[in-house]
Structures are given as C-alpha cells and as structure tokens.
Short mmCIF file of C-alpha atoms in Angstrom, two decimals:
data_model
loop_
_atom_site.label_atom_id
_atom_site.label_comp_id
_atom_site.label_asym_id
_atom_site.label_seq_id
_atom_site.Cartn_x
_atom_site.Cartn_y
_atom_site.Cartn_z
CA MET A 10 -25.98 15.13 10.49
CA LEU A 11 -28.53 15.41 7.55
CA ILE A 12 -29.62 18.88 6.37
CA ARG A 13 -31.37 20.21 3.60
CA ASP A 14 -29.86 22.97 1.60
CA GLU A 15 -32.43 25.19 0.01
CA GLY A 16 -30.76 28.67 0.60
CA THR A 17 -31.02 27.97 4.36
CA GLN A 18 -29.92 25.02 6.22
CA VAL A 19 -32.41 22.95 8.14
CA LEU A 20 -31.64 20.24 10.33
CA VAL A 21 -33.43 16.87 9.25
CA TYR A 22 -31.69 14.25 11.17
CA TYR A 23 -28.47 13.56 13.26
CA VAL A 24 -26.89 10.50 14.52
CA SER A 25 -24.00 9.66 16.83
CA ARG A 26 -22.09 6.56 17.76
CA ALA A 27 -19.61 6.10 20.63
CA LEU A 28 -16.76 3.70 19.70
CA ARG A 29 -15.94 0.99 22.32
CA GLY A 30 -13.24 -1.81 22.53
CA LEU A 31 -10.83 -2.14 19.44
CA LYS A 32 -12.64 0.30 17.45
CA ILE A 33 -11.01 3.13 19.62
CA ARG A 34 -7.65 2.33 17.94
CA TYR A 35 -9.23 2.78 14.29
CA THR A 36 -6.99 5.40 12.62
CA GLN A 37 -8.62 8.94 12.28
CA VAL A 38 -9.56 8.09 8.77
CA GLU A 39 -11.19 4.91 9.51
CA LYS A 40 -13.23 6.62 12.03
CA LEU A 41 -14.31 9.18 9.58
CA VAL A 42 -15.43 6.52 7.11
CA LEU A 43 -17.02 4.41 9.67
CA GLY A 44 -19.06 7.64 10.85
CA LEU A 45 -20.39 7.97 7.14
CA VAL A 46 -21.24 4.28 6.96
CA HIS A 47 -22.93 4.42 10.07
CA ALA A 48 -25.01 7.35 8.76
CA ALA A 49 -25.82 5.76 5.96
CA ARG A 50 -27.28 2.75 7.78
CA ARG A 51 -29.41 4.65 9.92
CA LEU A 52 -30.67 6.89 7.46
CA LYS A 53 -30.76 4.49 4.57
CA PRO A 54 -34.01 5.92 3.38
CA TYR A 55 -32.67 9.16 2.81
CA PHE A 56 -29.84 8.03 1.27
CA LEU A 57 -31.69 5.84 -1.36
CA ALA A 58 -34.28 8.56 -2.27
CA HIS A 59 -31.87 11.76 -2.49
CA PRO A 60 -28.25 12.57 -3.66
CA ILE A 61 -26.29 13.11 -0.92
CA SER A 62 -23.23 15.81 -0.54
CA VAL A 63 -20.73 15.07 2.13
CA ARG A 64 -19.01 18.08 3.05
CA THR A 65 -15.50 17.41 4.97
CA ASP A 66 -12.21 18.69 4.99
CA GLN A 67 -10.60 15.10 4.89
CA PRO A 68 -9.92 13.13 1.39
CA LEU A 69 -12.44 10.71 2.09
CA ARG A 70 -13.23 10.11 -1.85
CA GLN A 71 -9.56 9.50 -2.56
CA ILE A 72 -9.10 7.22 0.01
CA LEU A 73 -12.15 5.04 -0.54
CA VAL A 74 -11.02 4.66 -4.16
CA ARG A 75 -7.59 3.26 -3.43
CA PRO A 76 -7.17 -0.14 -4.57
CA GLU A 77 -4.67 -0.89 -1.84
CA ALA A 78 -6.75 0.24 1.22
CA SER A 79 -7.23 -1.78 4.06
CA GLY A 80 -9.88 -4.70 4.33
CA ARG A 81 -12.15 -2.90 6.35
CA LEU A 82 -12.10 0.38 4.21
CA THR A 83 -12.74 -1.53 1.02
CA LYS A 84 -15.52 -3.40 2.53
CA TRP A 85 -17.09 0.10 3.42
CA ALA A 86 -16.30 1.59 0.09
CA VAL A 87 -18.41 -1.25 -1.53
CA GLU A 88 -21.30 -0.63 0.93
CA LEU A 89 -21.32 3.00 0.15
CA GLY A 90 -21.04 2.44 -3.64
CA GLU A 91 -24.91 1.99 -3.86
CA TYR A 92 -25.66 5.64 -2.84
CA ASP A 93 -25.29 8.59 -4.94
CA LEU A 94 -22.56 10.25 -2.95
CA SER A 95 -20.69 13.45 -3.91
CA TYR A 96 -17.78 15.18 -1.71
CA GLU A 97 -17.30 18.82 -1.54
CA PRO A 98 -14.81 20.74 0.68
CA ARG A 99 -16.27 22.01 3.93
CA THR A 100 -16.92 25.84 3.50
CA ALA A 101 -19.73 26.85 5.71
CA ILE A 102 -18.78 26.38 9.44
CA LYS A 103 -22.54 26.75 10.66
CA ALA A 104 -23.63 23.29 9.62
CA GLN A 105 -20.31 21.78 10.55
CA ALA A 106 -20.40 23.24 14.13
CA LEU A 107 -23.24 21.10 15.34
CA ALA A 108 -21.53 17.92 13.92
CA ASP A 109 -18.26 18.65 15.62
CA PHE A 110 -19.99 19.28 18.72
CA LEU A 111 -21.77 15.98 18.81
CA ALA A 112 -18.52 14.24 17.74
CA GLU A 113 -16.59 15.68 20.66
CA LEU A 114 -19.13 15.78 23.56
CA THR A 115 -20.64 12.09 22.59
CA PHE A 116 -19.96 10.01 25.85
CA THR A 117 -20.25 6.29 26.50
CA GLU A 118 -22.98 4.92 28.63
CA ILE A 119 -21.04 5.12 31.87
CA ARG A 120 -20.81 8.94 32.08
CA GLU A 121 -19.62 8.93 35.48
CA PRO A 122 -17.40 5.97 36.34
CA THR A 123 -16.43 4.86 39.81
CA PRO A 124 -13.06 5.93 41.11
CA ALA A 125 -11.54 2.47 40.71
CA ILE A 126 -12.87 2.27 36.82
CA ALA A 127 -11.62 5.77 36.25
CA GLU A 128 -8.16 5.07 37.83
CA VAL A 129 -7.84 1.92 35.58
CA SER A 130 -8.91 3.73 32.28
CA ASP A 131 -6.47 6.72 33.04
CA GLN A 132 -3.59 4.49 33.52
CA HIS A 133 -4.17 2.08 30.37
CA SER A 134 -2.20 -0.66 32.23
CA TRP A 135 -1.24 -3.90 30.44
CA THR A 136 -1.55 -7.10 32.53
CA LEU A 137 1.15 -9.65 31.95
CA TYR A 138 1.07 -13.48 33.28
CA VAL A 139 4.23 -15.60 33.14
CA ASP A 140 5.41 -19.23 33.99
CA GLY A 141 8.16 -21.27 33.39
CA SER A 142 9.47 -24.70 34.35
CA SER A 143 12.24 -27.33 33.60
CA ASN A 144 11.89 -31.04 33.44
CA GLY A 145 13.22 -34.43 31.95
CA ASP A 146 11.18 -33.59 28.71
CA GLY A 147 12.69 -29.99 28.19
CA SER A 148 12.34 -26.52 29.52
CA GLY A 149 9.94 -23.89 28.37
CA ALA A 150 8.05 -20.81 29.51
CA GLY A 151 4.80 -19.31 28.57
CA LEU A 152 3.30 -15.78 29.06
CA LEU A 153 0.03 -14.10 28.29
CA LEU A 154 -0.38 -10.44 27.57
CA GLU A 155 -3.57 -8.45 27.97
CA GLY A 156 -4.08 -5.03 26.62
CA HIS A 157 -6.25 -2.49 28.11
CA CYS A 158 -8.49 -2.60 25.08
CA GLY A 159 -9.08 -6.33 25.24
CA GLU A 160 -6.31 -7.65 23.25
CA VAL A 161 -4.85 -10.75 24.43
CA CYS A 162 -1.35 -12.28 23.15
CA SER A 163 -0.27 -15.70 24.05
CA TYR A 164 3.26 -16.51 23.59
CA ALA A 165 5.32 -19.78 24.23
CA LEU A 166 9.00 -20.09 24.48
CA ARG A 167 11.01 -23.42 24.07
CA PHE A 168 14.84 -23.42 25.35
CA ASP A 169 17.61 -25.41 23.62
CA PHE A 170 20.01 -24.77 26.36
CA PRO A 171 19.98 -26.05 30.10
CA ALA A 172 17.89 -23.93 32.51
CA THR A 173 16.42 -23.99 35.97
CA ASN A 174 12.92 -23.44 37.07
CA ASN A 175 13.86 -20.01 38.20
CA GLU A 176 15.78 -19.11 35.04
CA THR A 177 12.80 -20.23 32.82
CA LYS A 178 10.58 -17.86 34.76
CA TYR A 179 12.86 -15.07 34.32
CA GLU A 180 12.97 -15.75 30.71
CA ALA A 181 9.20 -15.52 30.50
CA LEU A 182 9.35 -12.21 32.43
CA ILE A 183 12.16 -10.65 30.01
CA ALA A 184 10.13 -11.92 26.91
CA GLY A 185 6.98 -10.35 28.14
CA PHE A 186 8.36 -6.94 28.81
CA GLN A 187 10.11 -6.97 25.61
CA LEU A 188 6.65 -7.96 23.75
CA ALA A 189 4.72 -5.15 25.79
CA ARG A 190 7.45 -2.57 24.83
CA ARG A 191 7.03 -3.47 20.96
CA LEU A 192 3.14 -3.14 21.40
CA GLY A 193 3.98 0.33 22.62
CA ALA A 194 2.82 -0.36 26.35
CA LYS A 195 3.45 2.36 28.87
CA ARG A 196 2.12 0.92 31.98
CA ILE A 197 2.54 -2.56 32.79
CA HIS A 198 1.33 -4.98 35.70
CA ALA A 199 3.13 -8.16 35.85
CA HIS A 200 1.97 -11.50 37.62
CA SER A 201 3.82 -14.74 38.50
CA ASP A 202 3.47 -17.48 40.88
CA SER A 203 7.33 -17.55 41.54
CA GLN A 204 7.78 -16.18 45.20
CA LEU A 205 11.60 -16.11 44.41
CA VAL A 206 11.45 -14.02 41.03
CA VAL A 207 8.89 -11.62 42.40
CA TYR A 208 10.57 -10.78 45.83
CA GLN A 209 14.18 -10.41 43.87
CA VAL A 210 12.56 -7.98 41.37
CA LEU A 211 11.04 -6.08 44.28
CA GLY A 212 14.26 -6.15 46.05
CA GLU A 213 13.16 -8.17 49.23
CA TYR A 214 14.93 -11.13 48.70
CA GLU A 215 18.99 -10.97 48.09
CA THR A 216 20.17 -12.34 44.89
CA LYS A 217 23.51 -14.33 45.34
CA ASP A 218 23.77 -16.26 42.35
CA GLU A 219 25.45 -14.78 39.51
CA THR A 220 23.29 -16.13 36.84
CA MET A 221 20.33 -14.46 38.88
CA GLN A 222 21.98 -11.21 39.14
CA ARG A 223 22.31 -11.05 35.30
CA TYR A 224 18.75 -12.03 34.89
CA LEU A 225 17.74 -9.46 37.60
CA SER A 226 19.82 -6.81 35.88
CA LYS A 227 18.20 -7.39 32.60
CA VAL A 228 14.72 -7.17 34.05
CA ARG A 229 15.46 -3.82 35.64
CA GLN A 230 16.81 -2.44 32.45
CA LEU A 231 13.67 -3.20 30.51
CA THR A 232 11.52 -1.87 33.38
CA GLU A 233 12.94 1.63 32.80
CA TYR A 234 11.15 1.79 29.19
CA PHE A 235 7.80 1.79 31.15
CA ASP A 236 6.14 4.66 32.88
CA SER A 237 4.66 2.59 35.67
CA PHE A 238 5.76 -1.06 36.54
CA LYS A 239 4.26 -3.48 39.18
CA ILE A 240 4.88 -7.05 39.88
CA GLN A 241 2.67 -9.24 42.01
CA LYS A 242 2.76 -13.03 43.24
CA ILE A 243 -0.42 -14.84 42.58
CA PRO A 244 -1.47 -18.41 43.35
CA ARG A 245 -0.70 -20.96 40.90
CA SER A 246 -4.48 -21.63 40.32
CA GLN A 247 -4.73 -17.86 38.91
CA ASN A 248 -1.84 -18.63 36.57
CA ARG A 249 -3.36 -21.52 34.51
CA LEU A 250 -3.22 -20.21 31.19
CA ALA A 251 0.54 -19.35 31.39
CA ASP A 252 1.26 -22.63 33.03
CA THR A 253 -0.45 -24.51 30.07
CA LEU A 254 1.58 -22.72 27.44
CA PHE A 255 4.96 -23.50 28.92
CA ARG A 256 3.87 -27.20 29.53
CA LEU A 257 2.85 -27.29 25.74
CA ALA A 258 6.01 -25.67 24.57
CA SER A 259 8.42 -28.05 26.78
CA THR A 260 6.82 -30.95 25.47
CA SER A 261 5.94 -31.13 21.72
CA PHE A 262 5.22 -28.36 19.18
CA SER A 263 2.49 -30.70 17.59
CA ASP A 264 0.22 -30.13 20.44
CA LEU A 265 0.18 -26.51 20.32
CA ASN A 266 -2.66 -24.33 18.68
CA LYS A 267 -1.81 -22.61 15.44
CA THR A 268 -2.53 -19.26 17.02
CA VAL A 269 -0.17 -19.39 19.74
CA LEU A 270 3.21 -17.85 18.95
CA VAL A 271 6.30 -20.17 19.84
CA GLU A 272 9.89 -18.92 19.85
CA VAL A 273 12.89 -21.41 20.32
CA LEU A 274 15.66 -19.63 21.96
CA ASN A 275 19.40 -20.73 21.74
CA GLU A 276 20.85 -18.54 24.60
CA PRO A 277 19.46 -16.67 27.85
CA LYS A 278 18.01 -13.55 27.43
CA TYR A 279 20.61 -11.71 29.78
CA MET A 280 23.20 -12.31 27.09
CA GLU A 281 21.43 -9.95 24.68
CA GLY A 282 22.99 -6.65 24.56
CA VAL A 283 20.97 -3.34 23.68
CA ALA A 284 21.35 -2.15 20.00
CA CYS A 285 21.18 1.52 19.48
CA PRO A 286 21.56 2.88 16.11
CA VAL A 287 24.61 4.46 15.20
CA TYR A 288 24.97 6.89 12.11
CA PRO A 289 28.47 7.81 11.29
CA GLY A 290 28.54 11.47 10.61
CA ASP A 291 25.85 13.66 9.54
CA THR A 292 23.09 12.33 7.49
CA TRP A 293 19.78 13.36 6.10
CA MET A 294 18.17 12.13 9.30
CA SER A 295 20.23 14.10 11.81
CA PRO A 296 18.36 17.34 11.69
CA LEU A 297 15.18 15.45 12.00
CA ILE A 298 16.33 13.17 14.91
CA LEU A 299 17.45 16.21 17.02
CA PHE A 300 14.49 18.05 16.32
CA LEU A 301 12.12 15.51 17.29
CA GLY A 302 14.14 13.94 20.03
CA GLN A 303 15.57 16.95 21.50
CA GLY A 304 13.68 20.03 19.97
CA VAL A 305 17.07 21.46 18.50
CA PHE A 306 16.84 23.54 15.25
CA PRO A 307 19.52 24.05 12.65
CA GLU A 308 21.26 27.46 13.09
CA ASN A 309 20.18 28.61 9.64
CA ARG A 310 16.70 29.85 10.08
CA VAL A 311 15.64 28.80 6.70
CA GLU A 312 16.82 25.32 7.11
CA ALA A 313 15.07 25.51 10.51
CA ARG A 314 11.67 26.24 9.27
CA ARG A 315 12.45 23.56 6.48
CA VAL A 316 13.04 21.03 9.05
CA GLN A 317 10.15 22.01 11.12
CA GLN A 318 7.90 21.35 8.08
CA LYS A 319 9.24 18.25 7.21
CA ALA A 320 9.09 16.94 10.89
CA ALA A 321 5.39 16.51 10.62
CA ARG A 322 5.86 13.47 8.27
CA TYR A 323 8.28 11.72 10.59
CA ALA A 324 8.13 10.08 14.10
CA LEU A 325 10.80 9.01 16.39
CA ARG A 326 10.28 5.78 18.14
CA ASP A 327 13.24 4.28 20.34
CA GLY A 328 15.75 6.02 18.64
CA GLU A 329 14.87 4.97 15.19
CA LEU A 330 13.09 7.64 12.44
CA TYR A 331 10.11 6.43 10.63
CA LYS A 332 8.19 8.23 7.79
CA ARG A 333 4.57 8.41 8.75
CA SER A 334 1.88 7.43 6.35
CA TYR A 335 -1.72 8.19 6.25
CA LEU A 336 -2.96 4.35 5.54
CA ASP A 337 -0.03 2.30 4.94
CA PRO A 338 2.37 1.07 7.77
CA TRP A 339 5.17 3.48 8.58
CA LEU A 340 8.62 3.11 6.84
CA ARG A 341 11.69 2.85 8.61
CA CYS A 342 14.31 5.61 7.32
CA ILE A 343 17.91 4.55 6.69
CA THR A 344 20.97 6.09 4.99
CA PRO A 345 21.58 5.68 1.49
CA GLU A 346 24.48 3.55 2.08
CA LYS A 347 22.35 0.98 3.98
CA GLY A 348 19.74 1.66 1.33
CA HIS A 349 22.11 0.52 -1.29
CA GLN A 350 22.41 -2.90 0.49
CA VAL A 351 18.78 -3.21 0.61
CA LEU A 352 18.26 -2.60 -2.92
CA ARG A 353 21.08 -4.85 -4.13
CA GLU A 354 19.75 -7.85 -2.08
CA ILE A 355 16.33 -7.15 -3.44
CA HIS A 356 17.59 -6.97 -7.01
CA GLU A 357 20.27 -9.50 -6.80
CA GLY A 358 19.98 -11.48 -3.80
CA LEU A 359 18.68 -15.11 -3.57
CA CYS A 360 15.28 -14.22 -4.45
CA GLY A 361 15.95 -11.24 -6.56
CA ALA A 362 14.35 -11.21 -10.22
CA HIS A 363 16.25 -8.34 -11.54
CA VAL A 364 13.16 -6.14 -12.09
CA GLY A 365 12.90 -2.65 -13.30
CA HIS A 366 14.04 0.21 -11.51
CA ARG A 367 10.20 1.39 -10.84
CA MET A 368 9.46 -2.09 -9.57
CA LEU A 369 12.64 -2.19 -7.56
CA ALA A 370 11.82 1.13 -5.80
CA LYS A 371 8.22 -0.10 -5.04
CA LYS A 372 9.33 -3.42 -3.66
CA THR A 373 11.74 -1.57 -1.20
CA LEU A 374 9.03 0.66 0.04
CA LEU A 375 6.90 -2.34 0.55
CA PHE A 376 9.53 -3.98 2.45
CA GLY A 377 9.42 -1.16 4.91
CA TYR A 378 12.65 0.98 4.10
CA PHE A 379 12.83 4.59 3.05
CA TRP A 380 15.22 7.31 2.20
CA PRO A 381 14.82 10.35 -0.08
CA SER A 382 16.76 9.26 -2.97
CA VAL A 383 15.25 5.65 -3.16
CA ARG A 384 14.19 5.99 -6.55
CA GLN A 385 17.22 7.56 -8.25
CA ASP A 386 19.22 4.94 -6.43
CA ALA A 387 17.16 2.08 -7.65
CA GLN A 388 17.40 3.56 -11.19
CA ASN A 389 21.29 4.00 -10.98
CA LEU A 390 21.48 0.20 -9.63
CA VAL A 391 19.61 -1.24 -12.43
CA LEU A 392 21.26 0.58 -15.35
CA SER A 393 24.63 -0.73 -13.80
CA CYS A 394 23.59 -4.23 -13.40
CA PRO A 395 24.92 -6.50 -16.33
CA SER A 396 22.33 -9.02 -16.05
CA TYR A 397 19.48 -6.51 -16.85
#
C-alpha cells in the first residue's frame, strides 16, 4: 500500500500477491521482504521519484543489512538498494488496517476448489513410491518422495548384505518412512508394486517368516509417527522411477546422476533401535522440556514465569530441544558435559586449529549446538589448553 502523508493519509495505490508453490514455505521475514520487493517492482516510478517510508513492526532494516543473510535476502537487499527507503516503526493503525486486510484476505485464483481438491489440500499428504530387487549383480532399492508443495526427493539404496526381493522392498519402505519423518511429513500415502509387502502391511496376508515379521514390526513402528498412513499396490508400469533408481544402485555408482542420493547399508534396517535422548538428573533443559512437552510448570511462580518467557525461544521436536532462530538454522540444545566434549573435539580434534575462545564458541554455534554457558566454557578450555 502506498499513501501520501501530508497531514492526512490518502491512498495512492495498492498491490497484493498470492504466494504459490515453494514460496508458501518461506519464513515470515522472507515473506515480508518479498512483499516490499514486489511493491517496489510494481510501483517503480513512485519509488524512484520519491523517498519512501516503510512503516512496519518488523526489523526489516536490520535483517537486510546482515552480511550472513540467506541468498535470496541478499539479492533482494541489493535490488532495494537503488531506492531511497527509510524504515519507521508502525504507529498509525489506520494506514496499516487496509494492508492487513489485503494480506489476510488475498485469495488464490481458485477461490472455491472442488471437494476433491479441498480434501487433498487439507490433508497435506506426501506421496511415496518404493521398489527394490536382488539379482546376480547385487541388491538395491529406490524410493521417490513427493511433498504436498511439489518438492521431489530421489533416494537410492545399495545393500552390502544378502537380501531377497521382498526384503529389499521392505528396506525401501522403511527408508522412505524415515526420510518423510525427517522432512516433517504428517500424512503419507505409500505405493509399491509388491503384493506381498502391501498386503502384509495391511494385515491381509499372514507373516510367517521371522525376518519378514521383524521388517513388518519396524514398518508399523514407523507408521505410528504419522497422523495418517495409507499404502496401495500399483502396477509396475506406474512405478518406473523408483524401479530405475534401485536398478542403478544395484549395478554401478558411476551410472547415477549426481542429484540422486545414494546410501550403502551394511545391515538390515529392522536391526536399528529407537534412540531416545536420556539426560541424567536435572539439567538446564529439563524445565523447558517439561513445559513444551507436557505443559508442566515449576512449582515456584517466579521460576514458572521465567520458563514461560524463555520457552518462546525454544522448540521440542521428537524429544529433542532446539533453540529457535529468526533466520539461521535451529540449534540443538545439549548439556554442558556434552558441550565440553564438542568444544574439545573442535579445538583439539583432527581438524582442530587451537583457535581463540571467541572463534571456538562461534564455530560451535555454526556446527548447530547450544547451551547457555558455551562462551564461558570455550574461554575456560582455551585458557587451560597448553598448546594455545
């Protein structure tokens, strides 16, 4: 929205844009900057002829001048650099009311989707295609995971252990579920051309072989992590991409495209255990984990309020505590004892350079670890290092 401020606010022009595809998954900051960039492109004559005051309650100026900003933010910052922009805190609600109205009530081109389309968009279902086989050249599996926003992940598996055809198909299914879980999928629809695997998972076929029982138990254990799970048998003609991946993986790595991820397994997947983080005793993370996971407050009211305020900067995912970040990746929270091992490995390990305590703390954060005393512990370690 563009207004003229001469004592009274007069609407000059307004623009809006509906996000589609991968842009829907932009962070809130990237969406705000994208809105400013879109307005500058549409209203370029105004932006070039007049100084523009951007009124917002978000720290856009600090974000755009950060040297470690992401690639698209840096590109947008360069594009906005040709205009005379100033950023002011949002004070007048009258001008912002229309902008909020447009942002909240901007629809896509299909305003009233059909029931089938609405059902798919509400479910946000991920689609998984798996296949596998064993032959004289080796055994392998392939999977194709499609997200609800159009993203596609190709994955190939090669096995360094004897496996039958049915076992390779189970391996592909387990790997697909694990990949979907890491990507945050909540609803998944799996497809396979193996009648035995599909109907065993559905419970229509009896599982007598001990190895098949272990695979089936692992599959059912992984399906518990999803809100919705479906599996369907499809003809081999509809599973050609996954079929191609496992054939390439079972023959030669040199034939694979560089964009295809390949993993070599030394043992069956059903032998993996479920690892749960165990923290001996009370740690600095315990009140946050109890509050975020179970909604339990400390008994002390002052401490309870402090934990509630701090919890806004943290998130709990699969039992692990992470420190949120506005732009950078989230940091995994660990205990000071584990943090001391991380510091020592970075400082004195095979690739350690015995750097100063400030650089050591920064490297630890860049590696994705956090605990409250990371800087003080880094300083103590450097001061006690005989090689520094």
